[in-house]
Amino acid sequence: MKRENQSSTSKFLLLGLPIQPEQQGVFFALFLGMYLTTVLGNLLIILLIRLDARLHTPMYFFLSHLAFTDVSFSSVTIPKMLMNMHTQQQSILYVECISQMYFFILFGCFDNFLLAVMAYDRYVAICQPLHYTTVMRQELCISLVAVSWFFCCIHALLHTLLLVQLSFCAENTIRNFFCDLPSLLKMSCSDISINELVIFTEGGMLFTLPLSIILGSYVHIGTIILRVPSTKRLFKAFSTCGSHLFVVSLYYGTLAGAYFFSSLWDSNDKYIVASVIYAVVTPMLNPFIYSLRNRDIKQALEIFLSRANFLK
């Protein structure tokens, strides 16, 4: 493409949600409530895990990191969306857009790795219960989290550096409520073959590897349980893994709907709806999923509330 048909874009326009102007106030209140629920719910889980010594185990160590990631993941996109809805402005600076995309990829990737680590933790707890304390020692837990952070930082940085090398056309409208990589690539006037190659190779590997660990862990868990069928054992395994399985299904289901099957849809509105579920709804539901079905979290919450009442 000729040079004169390209422009040095200094800002982009976020179209936001496909809602009518008279509905802005209702949706602003709705998403503000969802964001506050996400932040307060996940921070409460982190606080309970820190305060209750009984929750100082590998499973809750990983859960605290998942809660922190959910708060960060939501904070990347929702505050900007709320500000645009309140001010009726849709613009976002180029630097802000690129930064938002980087952190969105970073925390989304880390969420992916954490779910795999938590699945491995459940595998060791159920399939190798006698060796659990020796296998899932503190050094290993910290190393797994640190390695996940390292690879996710490299992953997000790689896609960001490749993106900033591209030129953008005069069309600078993003048909979403945040800066996501697929939308930015569609607006580029440059050759994006390298970007697509990296997405399908490196990005695909970082997606399929954690998913393979999750599936492999639960296949082994199911095999162990079915060898000696027992209602008590089955109930115990479900109570231990049920919450995590639900989160995994919700995470990968909405992720696939937002990015892998979006090309099959006849409307961009469906893509935005899937993005809302993936980026907004899922982080909000995690505290409820883990707390409502978790006896330890409930007991820690009861102790915390009784202490708070006593101090009053």
Coordinates of C-alpha atoms in Angstrom, one line a residue:
M1 CA 0.0 0.0 0.0
K2 CA 1.2 3.5 -0.9
R3 CA 2.6 5.6 1.9
E4 CA 0.1 8.4 1.4
N5 CA -2.8 6.1 2.2
Q6 CA -1.4 5.5 5.6
S7 CA -1.5 7.8 8.6
S8 CA 0.4 8.1 11.9
T9 CA -2.6 7.4 14.2
S10 CA -2.4 9.3 17.5
K11 CA -5.8 8.0 18.8
F12 CA -8.5 5.4 18.2
L13 CA -12.2 5.5 18.6
L14 CA -13.9 2.8 20.8
L15 CA -17.4 2.2 19.6
G16 CA -18.2 0.6 22.9
L17 CA -21.4 -1.4 23.6
P18 CA -24.2 -1.5 21.0
I19 CA -26.7 0.3 23.2
Q20 CA -29.0 3.2 22.7
P21 CA -28.1 6.7 24.1
E22 CA -31.1 6.7 26.4
Q23 CA -29.9 3.4 27.9
Q24 CA -26.4 4.6 28.8
G25 CA -27.3 5.4 32.4
V26 CA -28.8 2.0 33.0
F27 CA -25.8 0.2 31.6
F28 CA -23.4 2.5 33.3
A29 CA -24.9 1.6 36.7
L30 CA -25.0 -2.1 35.7
F31 CA -21.3 -2.3 34.7
L32 CA -20.2 -0.2 37.7
G33 CA -22.0 -2.6 40.0
M34 CA -20.4 -5.6 38.3
Y35 CA -17.0 -4.0 38.5
L36 CA -17.3 -3.2 42.2
T37 CA -18.6 -6.7 42.8
T38 CA -15.5 -8.1 41.0
V39 CA -13.1 -6.0 42.9
L40 CA -14.6 -6.3 46.4
G41 CA -15.3 -10.1 46.0
N42 CA -11.9 -11.0 44.8
L43 CA -10.2 -8.7 47.4
L44 CA -12.3 -10.4 50.1
I45 CA -11.0 -13.8 49.0
I46 CA -7.4 -12.6 49.1
L47 CA -8.0 -11.1 52.6
L48 CA -9.6 -14.2 54.0
I49 CA -6.7 -16.4 52.6
R50 CA -4.2 -14.1 54.2
L51 CA -5.9 -13.9 57.6
D52 CA -6.9 -17.5 58.1
A53 CA -3.9 -19.9 58.7
R54 CA -6.0 -22.9 57.7
L55 CA -6.1 -21.5 54.1
H56 CA -2.3 -21.3 53.8
T57 CA -2.2 -24.3 51.5
P58 CA -1.2 -24.6 47.8
M59 CA -4.8 -24.6 46.5
Y60 CA -5.6 -21.3 48.3
F61 CA -2.2 -19.9 47.4
F62 CA -3.1 -20.3 43.7
L63 CA -6.7 -19.1 44.3
S64 CA -5.4 -15.8 45.8
H65 CA -3.3 -15.2 42.7
L66 CA -6.3 -16.0 40.5
A67 CA -8.4 -13.5 42.5
F68 CA -5.6 -10.8 42.1
T69 CA -5.5 -11.6 38.3
D70 CA -9.3 -11.2 38.0
V71 CA -9.2 -7.8 39.7
S72 CA -6.4 -6.7 37.4
F73 CA -8.0 -8.2 34.3
S74 CA -11.2 -6.3 34.9
S75 CA -9.4 -3.1 35.8
V76 CA -7.7 -3.1 32.4
T77 CA -10.9 -2.5 30.4
I78 CA -14.0 -1.6 32.6
P79 CA -12.8 1.8 34.1
K80 CA -12.1 3.1 30.6
M81 CA -15.4 1.8 29.3
L82 CA -17.2 3.5 32.2
M83 CA -15.4 6.8 31.7
N84 CA -16.3 6.8 28.0
M85 CA -20.0 6.1 28.9
H86 CA -20.0 8.8 31.5
T87 CA -18.3 11.5 29.4
Q88 CA -19.8 10.4 26.1
Q89 CA -16.4 10.4 24.5
Q90 CA -15.1 7.4 22.6
S91 CA -11.4 8.3 21.9
I92 CA -8.4 6.6 23.4
L93 CA -4.8 7.6 22.8
Y94 CA -2.6 5.3 20.8
V95 CA -0.2 4.8 23.8
E96 CA -3.2 4.0 26.1
C97 CA -4.6 1.6 23.5
I98 CA -1.4 -0.3 23.1
S99 CA -0.9 -0.4 26.9
Q100 CA -4.4 -1.7 27.4
M101 CA -3.9 -4.4 24.9
Y102 CA -0.6 -5.5 26.5
F103 CA -2.1 -5.8 30.0
F104 CA -5.2 -7.5 28.7
I105 CA -3.0 -10.2 27.0
L106 CA -0.8 -10.4 30.1
F107 CA -3.5 -11.1 32.6
G108 CA -5.6 -13.2 30.2
C109 CA -2.5 -15.4 29.7
F110 CA -1.8 -15.6 33.4
D111 CA -5.4 -16.7 34.1
N112 CA -4.9 -19.4 31.6
F113 CA -1.7 -20.7 33.2
L114 CA -3.1 -20.5 36.7
L115 CA -6.1 -22.7 35.8
A116 CA -3.6 -25.3 34.5
V117 CA -1.5 -25.0 37.7
M118 CA -4.6 -25.4 39.9
A119 CA -5.7 -28.5 37.8
Y120 CA -2.3 -30.1 38.5
D121 CA -2.6 -29.3 42.2
R122 CA -6.0 -31.1 42.3
Y123 CA -4.5 -34.0 40.4
V124 CA -1.7 -34.4 43.0
A125 CA -4.2 -34.0 45.8
I126 CA -6.5 -36.8 44.6
C127 CA -4.2 -39.2 42.7
Q128 CA -1.2 -38.9 45.0
P129 CA -2.6 -37.9 48.4
L130 CA 0.2 -39.4 50.4
H131 CA 2.9 -37.4 48.5
Y132 CA 0.9 -34.2 48.2
T133 CA 2.8 -32.3 50.9
T134 CA 6.2 -33.3 49.5
V135 CA 5.3 -32.7 45.8
M136 CA 3.3 -29.4 46.3
R137 CA 5.9 -27.8 48.5
Q138 CA 6.1 -24.0 48.9
E139 CA 9.2 -23.7 46.6
L140 CA 7.4 -25.5 43.8
C141 CA 4.2 -23.3 44.1
I142 CA 6.2 -20.1 44.0
S143 CA 8.2 -21.4 41.0
L144 CA 5.1 -22.3 39.1
V145 CA 3.6 -18.8 39.6
A146 CA 6.9 -17.1 38.8
V147 CA 7.4 -19.1 35.6
S148 CA 3.8 -18.4 34.6
W149 CA 4.4 -14.6 35.1
F150 CA 7.6 -14.8 33.1
F151 CA 6.2 -16.6 30.0
C152 CA 3.0 -14.4 30.0
C153 CA 5.1 -11.2 30.2
I154 CA 7.2 -12.4 27.2
H155 CA 4.0 -13.5 25.4
A156 CA 2.3 -10.1 25.8
L157 CA 5.5 -8.1 25.0
L158 CA 6.1 -10.1 21.8
H159 CA 2.7 -9.4 20.4
T160 CA 2.9 -5.7 21.5
L161 CA 6.3 -5.2 19.8
L162 CA 5.1 -6.8 16.6
L163 CA 2.0 -4.6 16.6
V164 CA 3.8 -1.3 17.1
Q165 CA 5.7 -2.0 13.9
L166 CA 2.5 -1.8 11.9
S167 CA 1.0 1.3 10.2
F168 CA -2.7 2.1 10.5
C169 CA -5.1 3.3 7.8
A170 CA -7.2 6.5 8.1
E171 CA -9.9 4.2 9.5
N172 CA -9.2 4.1 13.3
T173 CA -12.5 2.9 14.7
I174 CA -12.4 -0.2 17.0
R175 CA -15.7 -2.0 17.0
N176 CA -15.4 -3.0 20.7
F177 CA -15.3 -1.5 24.2
F178 CA -11.5 -2.1 24.5
C179 CA -8.4 -2.4 22.4
D180 CA -8.0 -6.1 21.5
L181 CA -5.4 -7.5 19.2
P182 CA -7.7 -8.9 16.5
S183 CA -9.5 -5.5 16.0
L184 CA -6.2 -3.6 15.8
L185 CA -4.8 -6.1 13.3
K186 CA -7.9 -5.6 11.1
M187 CA -7.2 -1.9 10.9
S188 CA -3.6 -2.1 9.9
C189 CA -2.5 -1.2 6.4
S190 CA 0.7 -3.2 6.8
D191 CA 1.4 -6.8 6.1
I192 CA 0.2 -8.7 9.2
S193 CA 1.3 -12.2 8.1
I194 CA 4.1 -12.3 10.7
N195 CA 1.6 -11.3 13.4
E196 CA -0.8 -14.0 12.4
L197 CA 2.0 -16.6 12.2
V198 CA 3.1 -15.7 15.8
I199 CA -0.5 -15.9 17.0
F200 CA -1.1 -19.3 15.5
T201 CA 2.3 -20.8 16.6
E202 CA 3.5 -19.1 19.8
G203 CA 0.0 -18.0 20.9
G204 CA -1.5 -21.4 20.0
M205 CA 1.1 -23.2 22.0
L206 CA 0.6 -21.1 25.1
F207 CA -3.1 -21.7 24.8
T208 CA -3.1 -25.5 24.1
L209 CA -0.3 -26.4 26.6
P210 CA -2.3 -25.2 29.7
L211 CA -5.5 -26.7 28.3
S212 CA -3.7 -30.0 27.7
I213 CA -2.5 -30.0 31.3
I214 CA -6.0 -29.3 32.5
L215 CA -7.6 -32.1 30.4
G216 CA -4.8 -34.5 31.2
S217 CA -5.2 -33.8 35.0
Y218 CA -8.9 -34.4 35.0
V219 CA -8.6 -37.5 32.8
H220 CA -6.3 -39.0 35.3
I221 CA -8.6 -37.9 38.2
G222 CA -11.6 -39.5 36.5
T223 CA -9.6 -42.7 35.8
I224 CA -8.5 -43.1 39.4
I225 CA -12.1 -42.5 40.7
L226 CA -13.7 -44.9 38.3
R227 CA -11.3 -47.7 39.2
V228 CA -12.8 -48.0 42.6
P229 CA -16.3 -46.5 42.3
S230 CA -17.5 -45.0 45.6
T231 CA -20.3 -42.5 46.2
K232 CA -18.3 -41.0 49.1
R233 CA -15.1 -40.7 47.0
L234 CA -17.0 -39.3 44.0
F235 CA -18.7 -36.7 46.2
K236 CA -15.3 -35.7 47.7
A237 CA -13.7 -35.4 44.3
F238 CA -16.6 -33.3 42.9
S239 CA -16.5 -31.0 46.0
T240 CA -12.8 -30.6 45.5
C241 CA -12.8 -30.1 41.7
G242 CA -16.3 -28.9 40.9
S243 CA -15.6 -25.2 41.4
H244 CA -12.4 -25.3 39.3
L245 CA -14.1 -27.3 36.5
F246 CA -16.9 -24.8 36.3
V247 CA -14.4 -21.9 36.1
V248 CA -12.4 -23.7 33.4
S249 CA -15.6 -24.3 31.4
L250 CA -16.7 -20.7 31.7
Y251 CA -13.2 -19.3 30.9
Y252 CA -12.5 -21.5 27.8
G253 CA -16.1 -21.4 26.6
T254 CA -16.3 -17.6 26.5
L255 CA -12.7 -17.3 25.2
A256 CA -13.5 -19.6 22.3
G257 CA -16.7 -17.8 21.6
A258 CA -14.9 -14.4 21.6
Y259 CA -11.9 -15.2 19.5
F260 CA -12.0 -18.6 17.8
F261 CA -15.6 -18.7 16.6
S262 CA -16.2 -14.9 16.1
S263 CA -15.5 -15.3 12.3
L264 CA -18.6 -17.6 12.1
W265 CA -21.0 -14.9 13.4
D266 CA -23.0 -12.7 11.2
S267 CA -23.0 -9.7 13.6
N268 CA -20.3 -7.8 15.4
D269 CA -22.7 -7.4 18.3
K270 CA -22.4 -11.2 19.1
Y271 CA -18.6 -10.8 19.3
I272 CA -19.0 -7.9 21.7
V273 CA -21.4 -9.9 23.9
A274 CA -18.9 -12.8 24.1
S275 CA -16.1 -10.3 24.9
V276 CA -18.3 -8.8 27.8
I277 CA -18.8 -12.3 29.2
Y278 CA -15.1 -13.2 28.9
A279 CA -13.7 -9.9 30.2
V280 CA -16.4 -8.7 32.6
V281 CA -18.7 -11.5 33.7
T282 CA -16.2 -14.3 34.3
P283 CA -14.0 -12.4 36.7
M284 CA -17.1 -11.3 38.7
L285 CA -18.4 -14.8 39.0
N286 CA -15.2 -16.4 40.2
P287 CA -15.6 -15.3 43.9
F288 CA -19.1 -16.6 44.0
I289 CA -18.2 -19.9 42.4
Y290 CA -15.3 -20.6 44.8
S291 CA -17.0 -19.2 48.0
L292 CA -20.5 -20.7 47.6
R293 CA -19.3 -24.2 47.2
N294 CA -16.2 -24.0 49.4
R295 CA -16.7 -24.8 53.1
D296 CA -13.3 -23.5 54.1
I297 CA -13.9 -20.1 52.6
K298 CA -17.4 -20.0 54.3
Q299 CA -15.8 -20.8 57.7
A300 CA -13.1 -18.2 57.2
L301 CA -15.7 -15.6 56.3
E302 CA -17.8 -16.4 59.4
I303 CA -14.7 -16.0 61.6
F304 CA -13.8 -12.8 59.9
L305 CA -17.4 -11.4 60.4
S306 CA -17.5 -12.5 64.0
R307 CA -14.2 -10.8 64.7
A308 CA -15.4 -7.6 63.0
N309 CA -18.6 -7.6 65.1
F310 CA -16.5 -8.2 68.3
L311 CA -14.3 -5.2 67.5
K312 CA -17.4 -3.0 67.0

